[in-house]
């Protein structure tokens, strides 16, 4: 959906509607589609929003604390104060140039931390050039996980074991697209399955499969 003063939102729910997540964005930077990513107007100020949940999602949220996470210019997946749904309505204030996630799922991301109870998080390494030459056979990647340096743009790709269905034997590990149903696009049609690898500054690079 479109926010009244600029921005968009999307709701993702489990198949049985027992859990859901609302993602709201008011990004103002230039992106690949448009100045503001499909916005009809550019957000200019804090918006005080109300979302009316369906009966099923209201039941899913009843008696539960919803986790709230924010990403903006100064924070990356910072956990905010939990909120409760009031008579089927989610009330939240949305700042400019931010992404907000509201979820019934507990510990919806492992990247953030509560301000009151900091968690140990991996230290972000220093920026460095990509380690060429590079080879990836997926042997060291945990099964059903995304390998390093691949960025999914459409669909979801995971490392799986290729099987010889006739002999019932395992072959090599491969990268396989997992989403079998076309998802609802954030705005417009959902992209075809696609994952990217490499750097935008690469030139004169040979690739073999």
XYZ file of C-alpha atoms in Angstrom:
209
model
C 0.000 0.000 0.000
C 0.898 3.687 -0.246
C 1.338 5.928 2.803
C -0.662 9.182 2.699
C 2.390 11.464 2.985
C 4.877 9.356 1.030
C 6.204 5.852 1.496
C 4.907 2.317 1.134
C 4.059 -0.690 3.286
C 3.549 -4.424 2.868
C 2.200 -7.151 5.171
C 3.520 -10.716 5.101
C 1.553 -13.442 6.900
C 2.116 -17.134 7.555
C -0.088 -19.555 5.632
C -2.235 -20.242 8.711
C -2.376 -16.510 9.591
C -0.968 -17.170 13.067
C 1.960 -14.770 12.541
C 2.497 -11.660 10.464
C 5.008 -8.901 9.781
C 4.375 -5.348 8.565
C 7.242 -3.568 6.792
C 6.984 0.206 6.294
C 9.438 2.395 4.377
C 9.775 6.127 3.790
C 13.053 6.091 1.868
C 14.009 9.341 0.177
C 17.241 8.415 -1.621
C 17.465 7.786 -5.357
C 17.028 4.140 -6.276
C 16.892 2.128 -9.501
C 13.213 2.737 -10.157
C 12.406 6.293 -9.225
C 13.382 9.044 -6.808
C 11.718 7.512 -3.739
C 11.067 3.958 -4.996
C 7.535 4.019 -6.443
C 6.438 6.863 -4.151
C 3.690 9.122 -5.366
C 5.233 11.820 -3.173
C 8.468 12.181 -1.217
C 8.070 11.920 2.594
C 8.777 15.237 4.306
C 7.865 14.739 7.978
C 6.991 12.185 10.658
C 3.745 10.341 9.914
C 1.465 9.056 12.677
C -0.040 5.927 11.138
C -2.913 3.588 11.969
C -3.276 0.165 10.345
C -6.586 -1.706 10.669
C -5.885 -5.436 10.840
C -8.179 -8.116 9.485
C -10.056 -10.290 11.977
C -7.542 -13.126 11.515
C -4.500 -10.932 12.098
C -6.203 -9.252 15.052
C -6.662 -12.700 16.585
C -2.999 -13.527 15.863
C -1.865 -10.393 17.733
C -4.229 -10.713 20.685
C -2.340 -10.792 23.979
C 1.067 -10.634 22.283
C 3.817 -8.028 22.221
C 4.796 -7.108 18.659
C 8.497 -6.509 18.097
C 9.466 -3.261 16.351
C 12.781 -2.784 14.513
C 14.073 0.303 12.717
C 16.776 0.951 10.131
C 17.752 4.536 9.323
C 20.830 6.648 8.661
C 22.205 6.090 12.173
C 20.961 2.602 13.125
C 20.869 -0.813 11.473
C 18.061 -3.091 12.714
C 17.753 -1.398 16.076
C 15.031 -2.793 18.283
C 12.499 -0.288 19.617
C 9.877 -0.633 22.337
C 7.365 -3.428 21.705
C 3.781 -2.478 20.943
C 0.326 -3.982 21.507
C -2.530 -4.014 19.012
C -5.474 -1.966 20.289
C -8.849 -3.308 19.099
C -7.358 -4.452 15.806
C -5.450 -1.225 15.163
C -1.668 -0.857 14.962
C -0.553 2.693 15.811
C 2.996 3.746 14.995
C 4.940 6.924 14.190
C 7.105 6.707 11.082
C 10.101 8.964 10.574
C 11.419 10.121 7.203
C 14.004 8.006 5.338
C 13.635 4.846 7.414
C 12.465 1.236 7.298
C 10.298 -0.072 10.133
C 9.411 -3.717 10.809
C 6.548 -4.746 13.113
C 6.260 -8.480 13.757
C 4.547 -11.081 15.918
C 7.674 -13.210 15.507
C 10.011 -13.206 18.471
C 13.648 -12.384 17.724
C 12.631 -11.626 14.135
C 16.233 -10.643 13.333
C 19.490 -11.665 14.907
C 21.223 -8.483 13.785
C 19.758 -6.031 16.277
C 19.723 -5.550 20.009
C 17.593 -4.013 22.693
C 19.042 -0.772 24.023
C 18.520 -2.038 27.593
C 20.039 -5.506 27.093
C 22.826 -5.380 24.490
C 23.686 -8.647 22.803
C 26.999 -9.807 21.454
C 27.054 -9.131 17.723
C 29.771 -9.959 15.198
C 32.142 -7.116 14.496
C 31.738 -5.653 11.020
C 34.967 -6.204 9.073
C 36.819 -3.358 7.431
C 35.975 -2.660 3.812
C 38.295 -4.507 1.437
C 38.556 -5.457 -2.232
C 36.826 -8.655 -3.323
C 39.284 -11.583 -2.990
C 39.943 -12.484 -6.623
C 40.527 -15.105 -7.918
C 37.489 -16.676 -6.238
C 36.005 -20.170 -6.390
C 32.784 -21.468 -4.811
C 31.662 -25.104 -4.890
C 29.214 -24.677 -1.940
C 30.895 -27.581 -0.083
C 31.619 -25.434 2.972
C 28.192 -23.747 2.977
C 25.575 -25.077 5.383
C 22.705 -26.785 3.567
C 19.558 -24.723 3.019
C 21.443 -21.469 3.558
C 22.344 -18.685 1.178
C 26.056 -18.668 0.286
C 28.260 -15.616 0.900
C 28.481 -12.915 -1.780
C 25.192 -13.846 -3.518
C 22.361 -11.298 -3.386
C 18.867 -12.566 -4.212
C 16.780 -10.059 -6.177
C 13.827 -12.308 -6.995
C 12.996 -15.631 -5.361
C 15.173 -17.252 -2.690
C 18.250 -19.336 -3.471
C 19.667 -21.976 -1.095
C 22.443 -24.538 -1.204
C 21.078 -28.084 -1.599
C 22.456 -31.496 -2.496
C 21.831 -32.545 -6.078
C 20.472 -36.086 -6.157
C 20.558 -38.824 -8.783
C 16.883 -39.784 -8.539
C 17.421 -43.042 -10.425
C 20.281 -44.358 -8.276
C 19.338 -42.456 -5.142
C 22.877 -41.169 -4.708
C 24.128 -37.701 -3.824
C 25.959 -35.685 -6.424
C 27.309 -32.157 -6.054
C 25.975 -29.326 -3.967
C 24.143 -26.743 -6.062
C 22.374 -23.403 -5.636
C 18.635 -23.911 -6.091
C 15.707 -21.496 -6.242
C 13.189 -22.367 -3.501
C 10.084 -20.204 -4.002
C 7.441 -22.168 -5.936
C 4.632 -19.622 -5.781
C 4.869 -16.157 -7.312
C 4.897 -13.708 -4.371
C 2.950 -10.484 -4.127
C 5.148 -7.679 -5.457
C 5.964 -4.768 -3.180
C 4.803 -2.463 -5.963
C 3.912 -3.869 -9.355
C 4.786 -7.378 -10.512
C 7.205 -9.528 -8.526
C 10.598 -9.980 -10.247
C 11.567 -13.266 -11.868
C 13.948 -15.486 -9.823
C 17.350 -13.811 -9.952
C 20.462 -13.723 -7.783
C 23.468 -11.472 -8.304
C 27.134 -12.126 -7.682
C 30.153 -9.861 -7.983
C 30.906 -6.166 -7.799
C 29.619 -3.199 -9.771
C 33.212 -2.089 -10.319
C 34.340 -5.346 -11.937
C 35.853 -5.087 -15.434
C 37.528 -7.665 -17.634
C 36.620 -10.634 -15.433
C 36.385 -14.229 -16.674
C 33.730 -16.505 -15.166
C 33.452 -20.285 -15.542
C 30.719 -22.664 -14.340
